[in-house]
Coordinates of C-alpha atoms and ligand atoms in Angstrom, one line a residue:
Chain I
M10 CA 60.1 66.8 86.2
V11 CA 62.7 69.3 87.5
L12 CA 64.1 69.4 84.0
D13 CA 60.6 70.9 82.7
I14 CA 61.6 73.9 84.7
L15 CA 64.9 74.2 83.2
A16 CA 63.7 74.1 79.8
Y17 CA 63.1 77.8 80.0
D18 CA 65.7 80.5 79.8
F19 CA 64.0 82.6 82.2
M20 CA 63.5 79.8 84.6
Q21 CA 67.1 79.2 84.5
R22 CA 68.2 82.7 85.2
A23 CA 65.5 82.8 88.1
L24 CA 66.7 79.7 89.9
L25 CA 70.3 80.8 89.5
A26 CA 69.5 84.1 91.0
A27 CA 67.4 82.7 93.7
I28 CA 70.2 80.1 94.5
I29 CA 72.8 82.8 94.8
V30 CA 70.6 84.9 97.1
A31 CA 69.7 81.9 99.1
I32 CA 73.5 81.0 99.8
T33 CA 74.3 84.7 100.8
A34 CA 71.3 86.2 102.5
P35 CA 71.4 83.8 105.6
V36 CA 75.1 84.5 106.2
V37 CA 74.4 88.1 106.8
G38 CA 71.1 87.2 108.6
V39 CA 72.9 85.1 111.3
F40 CA 74.7 88.2 112.3
M41 CA 71.9 90.6 112.0
V42 CA 69.6 88.2 114.1
L43 CA 72.2 87.7 117.0
R44 CA 72.8 91.4 116.9
R45 CA 69.1 92.2 117.1
L46 CA 69.3 94.1 113.9
S47 CA 66.5 92.3 112.2
L48 CA 64.4 95.7 112.3
M49 CA 67.4 97.4 110.8
G50 CA 66.9 95.2 107.8
E51 CA 63.6 95.9 107.4
T52 CA 64.2 99.5 107.5
L53 CA 66.9 99.2 105.0
S54 CA 64.8 97.5 102.5
H55 CA 62.5 100.4 102.5
I56 CA 65.5 102.6 101.6
T57 CA 66.2 100.2 98.9
F58 CA 62.8 100.6 97.7
A59 CA 63.4 104.4 97.3
G60 CA 66.8 103.6 95.5
V61 CA 64.9 101.5 93.1
S62 CA 62.5 104.2 92.4
L63 CA 65.1 106.7 92.0
G64 CA 66.6 104.5 89.4
V65 CA 63.3 104.2 87.6
F66 CA 63.0 108.0 87.8
L67 CA 66.3 108.7 86.4
N68 CA 66.1 106.1 84.0
I69 CA 69.1 104.1 85.2
F70 CA 69.5 100.5 86.0
P71 CA 67.5 100.4 89.4
L72 CA 70.0 98.0 91.1
W73 CA 72.8 100.4 90.9
S74 CA 70.9 103.3 92.5
A75 CA 69.4 101.0 95.1
L76 CA 72.8 99.7 96.0
V77 CA 74.2 103.3 96.4
A78 CA 71.0 104.4 98.4
T79 CA 71.0 101.4 100.7
V80 CA 74.6 101.4 101.5
L81 CA 74.4 105.2 102.3
G82 CA 71.3 104.8 104.3
S83 CA 73.0 101.9 106.2
M84 CA 75.8 104.0 107.0
G85 CA 73.6 106.8 108.1
I86 CA 71.7 104.5 110.5
A87 CA 75.0 103.3 111.9
K88 CA 76.3 106.7 112.5
I89 CA 73.1 107.7 114.2
R90 CA 73.0 104.8 116.4
Q91 CA 76.7 105.4 117.4
S92 CA 76.2 108.9 118.3
A93 CA 73.1 108.0 120.1
R94 CA 71.5 111.5 119.6
L95 CA 68.4 109.5 118.5
S96 CA 67.5 106.1 120.1
G97 CA 68.0 103.2 117.7
D98 CA 64.3 102.7 117.2
A99 CA 63.6 106.2 116.5
A100 CA 66.3 106.5 113.9
L101 CA 65.0 103.5 112.2
A102 CA 61.5 104.8 112.3
V103 CA 62.5 107.9 110.5
F104 CA 64.5 106.1 107.9
F105 CA 61.7 103.6 107.2
A106 CA 59.2 106.5 106.6
L107 CA 61.6 108.3 104.5
G108 CA 62.4 105.3 102.3
L109 CA 58.7 104.4 101.7
G110 CA 57.4 107.8 101.2
G111 CA 60.4 108.9 99.0
G112 CA 60.0 105.8 96.9
I113 CA 56.2 106.1 96.3
V114 CA 56.7 109.7 95.2
L115 CA 59.6 109.1 92.8
L116 CA 57.9 106.2 91.3
S117 CA 54.7 107.9 90.6
L118 CA 56.7 110.8 89.2
S119 CA 58.4 108.6 86.6
R120 CA 56.8 107.8 83.3
N121 CA 58.5 104.3 83.1
V122 CA 55.5 102.1 83.3
A123 CA 57.6 98.9 82.8
V124 CA 58.5 98.8 86.4
S125 CA 55.5 97.9 88.4
L126 CA 55.1 98.6 92.0
S127 CA 54.1 95.0 92.8
S128 CA 57.3 93.7 91.1
I129 CA 59.4 95.9 93.6
L130 CA 57.4 94.9 96.5
F131 CA 56.9 91.4 95.9
G132 CA 59.9 90.3 93.7
S133 CA 59.9 89.5 90.1
V134 CA 62.5 86.6 89.8
L135 CA 61.1 85.5 86.6
L136 CA 62.0 88.8 84.9
V137 CA 65.7 88.4 86.1
G138 CA 68.1 89.4 83.3
W139 CA 71.8 88.8 83.0
E140 CA 72.7 92.2 84.3
D141 CA 70.7 91.3 87.5
I142 CA 72.5 88.1 87.7
F143 CA 75.8 90.0 87.3
V144 CA 75.0 92.4 90.2
I145 CA 73.6 89.6 92.3
S146 CA 76.8 87.4 91.8
G147 CA 79.0 90.2 92.4
T148 CA 77.3 91.3 95.7
S149 CA 77.3 87.7 96.7
I150 CA 81.0 87.1 96.2
F151 CA 81.8 90.5 98.0
T152 CA 79.6 89.4 101.0
L153 CA 80.7 85.7 101.3
G154 CA 84.4 86.8 100.9
T155 CA 84.2 89.5 103.5
V156 CA 82.5 87.1 106.0
F157 CA 85.2 84.4 105.2
L158 CA 88.0 87.1 105.9
F159 CA 86.5 88.4 109.0
Y160 CA 84.7 85.4 110.4
K161 CA 86.3 85.1 113.7
E162 CA 86.3 88.9 114.4
M163 CA 82.7 89.2 113.2
F164 CA 81.8 86.3 115.6
Y165 CA 83.8 87.9 118.4
V166 CA 82.1 91.4 118.0
T167 CA 78.6 89.6 117.8
L168 CA 79.2 87.7 121.0
D169 CA 80.3 90.6 123.1
E170 CA 81.2 94.0 121.7
D171 CA 82.9 95.1 125.0
L172 CA 85.2 92.2 125.1
A173 CA 86.0 92.6 121.4
K174 CA 87.1 96.3 122.2
V175 CA 89.1 95.3 125.2
S176 CA 91.1 93.0 122.8
G177 CA 91.9 96.0 120.7
L178 CA 89.6 95.1 117.8
P179 CA 88.0 98.3 115.9
V180 CA 84.5 97.4 116.8
N181 CA 82.9 100.4 115.2
W182 CA 84.5 99.6 112.0
F183 CA 82.8 96.1 112.1
N184 CA 79.4 97.6 112.8
Y185 CA 79.6 99.7 109.7
L186 CA 80.9 96.6 107.7
L187 CA 77.8 94.5 108.9
S188 CA 75.5 97.4 108.0
I189 CA 77.0 97.6 104.5
L190 CA 76.7 93.8 104.2
A191 CA 73.1 93.9 105.2
A192 CA 72.5 96.7 102.6
I193 CA 74.1 94.8 99.8
M194 CA 72.4 91.6 100.6
I195 CA 69.0 93.3 100.5
V196 CA 69.6 94.8 97.2
A197 CA 70.5 91.5 95.7
A198 CA 67.6 89.6 97.4
M199 CA 65.0 92.1 96.5
R200 CA 64.9 90.9 92.9
V201 CA 63.9 87.4 94.1
V202 CA 61.5 88.0 96.8
G203 CA 60.7 91.8 96.7
I204 CA 61.6 94.4 99.4
L205 CA 58.7 93.4 101.6
M206 CA 59.8 89.9 102.0
V207 CA 63.6 90.5 101.7
S208 CA 64.5 90.0 105.3
A209 CA 62.6 86.9 105.4
M210 CA 65.2 85.4 103.1
S211 CA 67.9 86.2 105.7
V212 CA 66.3 86.0 109.1
I213 CA 63.8 83.1 108.9
P214 CA 66.3 80.5 107.7
T215 CA 68.7 81.8 110.5
L216 CA 65.9 81.2 113.0
A217 CA 65.2 77.8 111.6
S218 CA 68.8 76.9 111.7
M219 CA 69.2 78.0 115.4
Q220 CA 66.6 75.5 116.4
L221 CA 68.9 72.6 115.4
S222 CA 72.5 73.6 115.2
R223 CA 75.1 72.7 117.7
S224 CA 77.6 75.4 117.1
F225 CA 78.0 78.9 115.5
R226 CA 79.7 77.7 112.4
Q227 CA 76.9 75.0 112.0
T228 CA 74.4 77.7 112.4
I229 CA 75.5 79.4 109.3
F230 CA 75.9 76.4 107.0
L231 CA 72.7 75.0 108.1
A232 CA 70.9 78.3 107.5
M233 CA 72.4 78.3 104.0
F234 CA 71.2 74.7 103.4
L235 CA 67.8 75.4 104.6
A236 CA 67.4 78.6 102.4
V237 CA 68.6 76.8 99.2
I238 CA 66.2 74.1 100.0
S239 CA 63.4 76.7 100.4
V240 CA 64.2 78.3 97.0
F241 CA 64.1 75.0 95.1
L242 CA 60.9 73.9 96.6
G243 CA 59.3 77.4 96.5
M244 CA 60.3 77.7 92.6
F245 CA 59.1 74.2 92.0
I246 CA 55.7 74.8 93.5
A247 CA 55.4 78.2 92.0
F248 CA 56.1 76.8 88.6
Y249 CA 53.6 73.9 88.7
A250 CA 50.9 75.7 90.6
A251 CA 51.4 78.9 88.6
V252 CA 51.6 81.2 91.7
P253 CA 54.0 84.0 92.4
P254 CA 57.5 82.5 93.4
G255 CA 58.6 85.2 95.7
G256 CA 55.7 84.6 98.0
T257 CA 56.1 80.8 97.6
I258 CA 59.6 81.0 98.5
V259 CA 58.9 82.8 101.6
L260 CA 56.0 80.5 102.6
T261 CA 58.2 77.5 102.1
T262 CA 60.8 79.1 104.4
V263 CA 58.4 79.7 107.0
S264 CA 57.1 76.2 106.6
I265 CA 60.6 75.0 107.2
F266 CA 61.0 77.2 110.2
F267 CA 57.9 75.6 111.8
L268 CA 59.3 72.1 111.1
T269 CA 62.5 72.8 112.8
V270 CA 60.6 74.1 115.7
A271 CA 58.6 70.9 115.8
A272 CA 61.7 68.9 115.4
K273 CA 63.3 70.6 118.3
T274 CA 60.5 70.2 120.5
M275 CA 60.3 66.5 119.8
R276 CA 64.1 66.0 120.3
R277 CA 63.7 67.5 123.8
K278 CA 63.2 65.1 126.6
P279 CA 59.7 65.1 127.8
N280 CA 60.2 66.9 131.0
V281 CA 57.4 67.7 133.1
K282 CA 56.9 71.4 132.9
T283 CA 55.5 73.3 135.7
S284 CA 53.6 76.4 134.5
Chain T
M29 CA 110.2 99.1 136.4
Q30 CA 107.2 100.5 134.3
P31 CA 103.9 100.4 136.2
V32 CA 101.3 98.4 134.3
V33 CA 98.5 100.9 135.1
E34 CA 98.6 104.5 136.0
L35 CA 95.6 106.4 136.8
K36 CA 96.0 110.1 137.5
D37 CA 93.3 112.5 138.8
V38 CA 90.6 110.4 137.1
D39 CA 87.0 111.5 137.1
V40 CA 84.2 109.6 135.7
A41 CA 80.6 110.8 135.5
F42 CA 77.4 109.5 134.1
G43 CA 75.5 112.6 133.0
S44 CA 75.6 114.8 136.0
I45 CA 76.3 112.0 138.6
H46 CA 79.7 111.7 139.6
V47 CA 80.7 108.2 140.0
L48 CA 84.5 108.3 140.5
E49 CA 86.5 111.4 141.7
D50 CA 90.2 112.1 141.9
I51 CA 91.4 108.5 141.5
T52 CA 95.2 108.3 141.3
L53 CA 96.2 104.8 141.4
T54 CA 99.4 102.8 140.2
V55 CA 99.3 99.1 139.6
E56 CA 103.0 97.7 139.4
E57 CA 103.9 94.7 137.5
K58 CA 103.2 91.4 139.4
D59 CA 100.8 93.1 141.7
F60 CA 97.6 91.3 142.6
L61 CA 95.2 94.0 143.4
G62 CA 91.9 93.6 145.2
L63 CA 89.4 96.4 144.8
L64 CA 87.0 96.6 147.7
G65 CA 84.0 98.9 148.3
P66 CA 80.2 98.7 148.7
N67 CA 77.7 98.2 146.0
G68 CA 77.6 101.2 143.7
A69 CA 81.0 102.4 144.8
G70 CA 82.4 102.5 141.4
K71 CA 84.6 99.4 141.2
T72 CA 83.1 98.1 137.9
T73 CA 83.5 101.7 136.6
L74 CA 87.1 101.9 137.5
L75 CA 87.8 98.4 135.9
K76 CA 86.0 99.6 132.8
V77 CA 88.2 102.7 132.7
V78 CA 91.3 100.6 132.9
A79 CA 90.0 98.2 130.3
G80 CA 89.3 101.2 127.8
L81 CA 85.5 100.8 127.9
L82 CA 84.9 104.0 129.6
R83 CA 86.4 107.4 129.0
P84 CA 87.1 109.5 132.1
Y85 CA 86.1 113.1 131.5
H86 CA 89.1 114.2 133.4
G87 CA 92.5 112.7 134.2
T88 CA 94.8 110.3 132.3
V89 CA 94.9 106.6 132.2
K90 CA 98.2 104.9 131.1
L91 CA 98.5 101.2 130.2
F92 CA 102.1 100.0 130.1
G93 CA 103.2 103.5 129.8
E94 CA 100.9 104.4 127.0
D95 CA 98.0 106.9 127.2
I96 CA 94.9 104.9 126.3
A97 CA 93.1 108.2 125.2
K98 CA 95.2 108.2 122.0
S99 CA 93.8 104.7 121.0
T100 CA 92.3 101.6 122.3
L101 CA 93.2 99.8 119.2
R102 CA 96.0 97.4 120.0
S103 CA 97.6 94.8 117.8
K104 CA 98.4 92.4 120.8
I105 CA 96.2 91.1 123.5
M106 CA 97.3 93.0 126.7
I107 CA 94.1 92.6 128.8
G108 CA 92.2 89.8 129.8
Y109 CA 88.7 91.0 130.9
V110 CA 86.1 89.1 132.9
P111 CA 83.0 91.3 133.1
Q112 CA 80.8 91.3 136.3
R113 CA 77.7 89.8 134.8
I114 CA 78.3 87.4 132.1
T115 CA 75.3 87.4 129.6
L116 CA 74.9 85.9 126.3
Q117 CA 72.8 88.2 124.2
S118 CA 70.3 85.5 124.4
Q119 CA 69.9 82.1 125.9
N120 CA 69.7 80.8 122.3
F121 CA 73.0 82.3 121.1
P122 CA 74.1 79.4 119.1
T123 CA 77.6 78.9 120.2
T124 CA 79.7 76.2 121.6
V125 CA 82.0 76.8 124.8
Y126 CA 84.9 76.2 122.7
E127 CA 83.9 78.9 120.2
I128 CA 83.6 81.3 123.1
V129 CA 87.0 80.5 124.7
A130 CA 88.5 80.8 121.2
T131 CA 87.6 84.5 121.0
G132 CA 90.3 84.9 123.7
R133 CA 92.8 84.4 121.1
I134 CA 91.6 86.9 118.5
S135 CA 93.6 90.1 118.1
R136 CA 94.5 92.5 115.4
E137 CA 97.7 90.5 115.0
N138 CA 95.9 87.5 113.5
T139 CA 93.5 89.4 111.3
F140 CA 93.0 87.4 108.0
K141 CA 94.4 84.4 109.6
R142 CA 93.0 81.1 111.2
L143 CA 93.9 80.3 114.6
T144 CA 97.1 78.2 114.7
E145 CA 97.9 74.9 116.5
E146 CA 99.4 77.0 119.3
D147 CA 96.1 79.0 119.6
H148 CA 94.1 75.7 119.8
Q149 CA 96.6 74.4 122.6
K150 CA 96.1 77.5 124.6
I151 CA 92.4 77.4 124.3
E152 CA 92.4 73.7 125.6
D153 CA 94.8 74.5 128.3
A154 CA 92.6 77.4 129.5
L155 CA 89.6 75.1 129.5
R156 CA 91.6 72.6 131.6
F157 CA 92.6 75.2 134.1
V158 CA 89.0 76.0 134.9
G159 CA 88.1 72.4 134.9
L160 CA 85.5 72.5 132.2
Y161 CA 87.4 70.8 129.2
E162 CA 84.8 68.1 129.0
L163 CA 82.2 70.7 128.2
K164 CA 84.1 72.1 125.2
S165 CA 81.5 71.2 122.6
R166 CA 78.4 72.0 124.8
M167 CA 76.2 74.8 123.7
A168 CA 76.7 77.8 125.8
G169 CA 73.0 78.2 126.5
E170 CA 73.0 74.8 128.2
L171 CA 75.4 75.8 130.8
S172 CA 74.8 77.0 134.3
G173 CA 75.6 80.6 135.5
G174 CA 78.7 79.5 137.5
Q175 CA 79.9 77.4 134.5
L176 CA 79.4 80.2 132.0
Q177 CA 81.5 82.5 134.5
R178 CA 84.4 80.0 134.4
I179 CA 84.1 79.8 130.8
F180 CA 84.6 83.4 130.5
I181 CA 87.5 83.3 132.9
A182 CA 88.9 80.7 130.7
R183 CA 88.4 83.0 127.7
A184 CA 90.4 85.8 129.5
L185 CA 93.2 83.5 130.3
A186 CA 93.5 81.9 126.8
G187 CA 94.7 85.2 125.4
E188 CA 97.8 85.1 127.8
P189 CA 97.3 88.6 128.8
S190 CA 99.8 90.8 130.6
L191 CA 97.1 92.3 132.8
L192 CA 94.0 90.2 134.0
I193 CA 90.9 92.2 135.0
M194 CA 88.2 90.5 136.8
D195 CA 85.1 91.8 138.1
E196 CA 83.6 89.7 140.8
P197 CA 84.8 86.5 139.0
T198 CA 83.8 84.3 141.9
S199 CA 80.3 85.5 142.6
G200 CA 78.1 82.6 141.8
I201 CA 80.9 80.0 141.8
D202 CA 80.5 77.1 144.2
I203 CA 83.0 76.9 147.2
G204 CA 85.1 74.1 145.9
S205 CA 85.7 75.7 142.7
Q206 CA 86.5 79.0 144.3
V207 CA 89.2 77.4 146.4
A208 CA 90.6 75.8 143.2
F209 CA 90.3 79.0 141.4
H210 CA 92.0 81.0 144.1
S211 CA 95.1 78.6 144.0
L212 CA 95.1 78.9 140.4
L213 CA 95.2 82.8 140.5
D214 CA 97.8 82.5 143.2
R215 CA 99.9 80.5 140.8
L216 CA 99.4 82.7 137.8
N217 CA 100.4 85.7 139.9
K218 CA 103.4 84.2 141.8
E219 CA 104.8 81.7 139.2
Q220 CA 104.1 83.4 136.0
G221 CA 104.1 87.0 137.5
L222 CA 100.7 87.9 136.0
T223 CA 99.5 91.2 137.0
I224 CA 95.9 91.0 138.3
M225 CA 93.1 93.5 139.5
M226 CA 90.0 92.0 140.7
T227 CA 86.8 93.0 142.7
S228 CA 85.1 90.7 145.1
H229 CA 82.8 91.3 148.1
D230 CA 84.6 88.5 149.9
I231 CA 87.0 90.6 152.1
G232 CA 88.4 87.5 153.8
A233 CA 89.4 85.8 150.7
M234 CA 90.8 89.0 149.2
S235 CA 92.9 89.7 152.2
H236 CA 94.2 86.3 151.8
M237 CA 95.2 86.4 148.1
C238 CA 95.8 89.9 147.2
T239 CA 99.2 91.4 147.7
K240 CA 97.6 94.9 147.5
V241 CA 94.2 96.4 148.3
A242 CA 92.6 99.5 147.1
C243 CA 89.2 100.7 148.7
V244 CA 87.0 102.8 146.6
N245 CA 83.7 104.5 147.3
K246 CA 83.6 107.4 144.8
K247 CA 87.0 108.4 146.0
L248 CA 90.1 106.2 146.7
F249 CA 90.0 105.6 150.5
F250 CA 93.0 103.3 150.7
H251 CA 95.6 101.8 148.5
G252 CA 98.6 99.7 149.8
L253 CA 99.7 96.4 151.1
T254 CA 96.9 94.0 152.3
E255 CA 98.3 93.7 155.7
D256 CA 98.0 97.5 156.3
L257 CA 94.2 97.3 155.4
F258 CA 93.2 96.3 159.0
R259 CA 95.1 98.9 160.8
G260 CA 92.9 101.9 161.8
D261 CA 89.3 101.7 160.5
I262 CA 89.7 102.0 156.9
L263 CA 87.0 99.5 156.1
S264 CA 84.5 101.3 158.3
K265 CA 85.1 104.5 156.5
V266 CA 84.7 102.8 153.0
Y267 CA 81.6 101.0 153.9
G268 CA 80.1 103.6 156.2
Y269 CA 79.8 101.1 159.0
H270 CA 81.7 98.8 161.2
V271 CA 83.1 95.6 159.2
H272 CA 84.3 92.4 160.6
P273 CA 86.0 90.6 157.8
I274 CA 85.4 86.8 157.9
F275 CA 88.4 84.6 157.1
H276 CA 87.9 81.6 155.1
E277 CA 90.2 79.2 156.7
E278 CA 88.1 79.0 159.8
H279 CA 85.3 77.8 157.8
L280 CA 86.8 75.6 155.4
M281 CA 89.4 73.6 157.6
Ligands
ATP323 N1 75.7 103.3 132.6 C1 75.4 103.9 133.6 N2 74.6 105.0 133.6 C2 74.4 105.7 134.7 N3 74.9 105.5 135.9 C3 75.8 104.4 136.0 C4 76.0 103.7 134.9 N4 76.8 102.5 135.3 C5 77.0 102.7 136.7 N5 76.4 103.8 137.0 C6 76.3 104.3 138.3 O1 77.6 104.3 138.7 C7 77.8 103.9 140.1 C8 78.9 103.0 140.2 O2 78.6 101.9 139.6 P1 79.5 100.6 139.6 O3 78.9 99.6 138.7 O4 80.8 101.0 139.2 O5 79.6 100.1 141.1 P2 80.1 98.8 141.6 O6 81.2 99.3 142.7 O7 80.8 97.9 140.7 O8 79.0 98.2 142.5 P3 78.6 96.6 142.7 O9 79.4 96.2 143.9 O10 77.2 96.5 142.9 O11 79.0 95.8 141.4 C9 76.5 103.5 140.7 O12 75.9 104.3 141.6 C10 75.7 103.3 139.5 O13 74.4 103.7 139.6
MG324 MG1 80.4 96.1 140.1

């Protein structure tokens, strides 16, 4: 049955892209969730939207312009947060609006009708081409490689910035790095689930994993595993039920999250809880 | 011998509120300095300045002879820091006790490298030091407040720092563990010559352990040998009312 799916070229590419994203997104997601940067991810994905629209407008490959716009946006946000001239939330709100407004205007100005608004918003994994796979794999290798190299430092900064500073680590540098990784991950994941659901790919598997895992390292690997399962199930269901894969993948992820919550509740000893 | 910490004319303010004024203080190698002062006196602020977490707006801070205004980036671990209130970002932070203590071994020296056999040895030693080795695989969110505090003390010790800075490390720790902890600090200080700065509201215990004492309340009221603290009424001046220190032996023995 699974082989049915693989009979199609576009399905092979779609699955490949989705799996690569599923392996990568939660790795960044773990750090974003624990540093309470989920909202930043949401904002960045709107800047990604503007970047894609810019690419469409200028008639260049949209992932490249999205990558540049999102990385620049992430650094802008990090800079503003550090200088603390605007509160974190205020800065995010401004960028959020800027991304969405700019994106819509640019998109409507461009004559290129091949790119639909809905494919940007909700993903178009079935239309993934080899150039997309190339960008997605590149960003994935960069992200996984960076986390592998700086795993212990990134954990340390996430656990406690002050303590990491006292140990002499360049904490600001790691904050920029995480923003950039988030930006890159969002651009890669956008093709699969669309910008509206992109943070679901990174955040929800992490939240699910946190219900069950017994260490930080395990949290990362379990989140990857759950995301890959979601992608397989989601694509499979989408294929046979003829519904959009982006939404199906996200729904599967959310279902898995609820299952882990249930599993955790059942595992816990039935203590009498006074309310 | 080079002083470990040299503060000169240090002023610290949050906005327009002056918290520390004119602090000049030297900590020599092998000192065990106790910082005393009432709530809001600026003890935590002072320790943060030494740790490089706060910049004074006036004055200089030197650590091992180097001005820390130039850079707080260091290749080696020099300071072990135990903050006043240990909080994980959330109760659900998914980490084991061991993973926390292991951060004590991370420095710029071992960027790109995995922790070595020696690192793991030191981490386990530190866990044994605080008597919580059995908890090493526990999730941090499943610890009591006092246990978590001891884990962060272990974390600071694991890095084998040259200066140990502890902000009320014994608050919330049961009396038996406190006694064990005090004798551990005593050994670290006397046998290994570790320089220690700590705050506590337990004047009795402090006067017992510390070789030197500093009393702050915005300004530095006293800095000197512990035995000189009880001459005159320095404590009354710092705290603003008369203080009778309670000595622990009377209660414990
Ligand atoms: N981030 C901050 N912003 C503004 N004021 C602050 C800040 N941190 C501390 N203060 C103020 O600085 C003063 C000194 O605070 P500090 O924490 O150093 O006191 P402390 O001596 O450690 O007190 P405690 O015994 O309660 O721990 C207090 O009046 C406090 O209100
Ligand atoms: Mg304090």
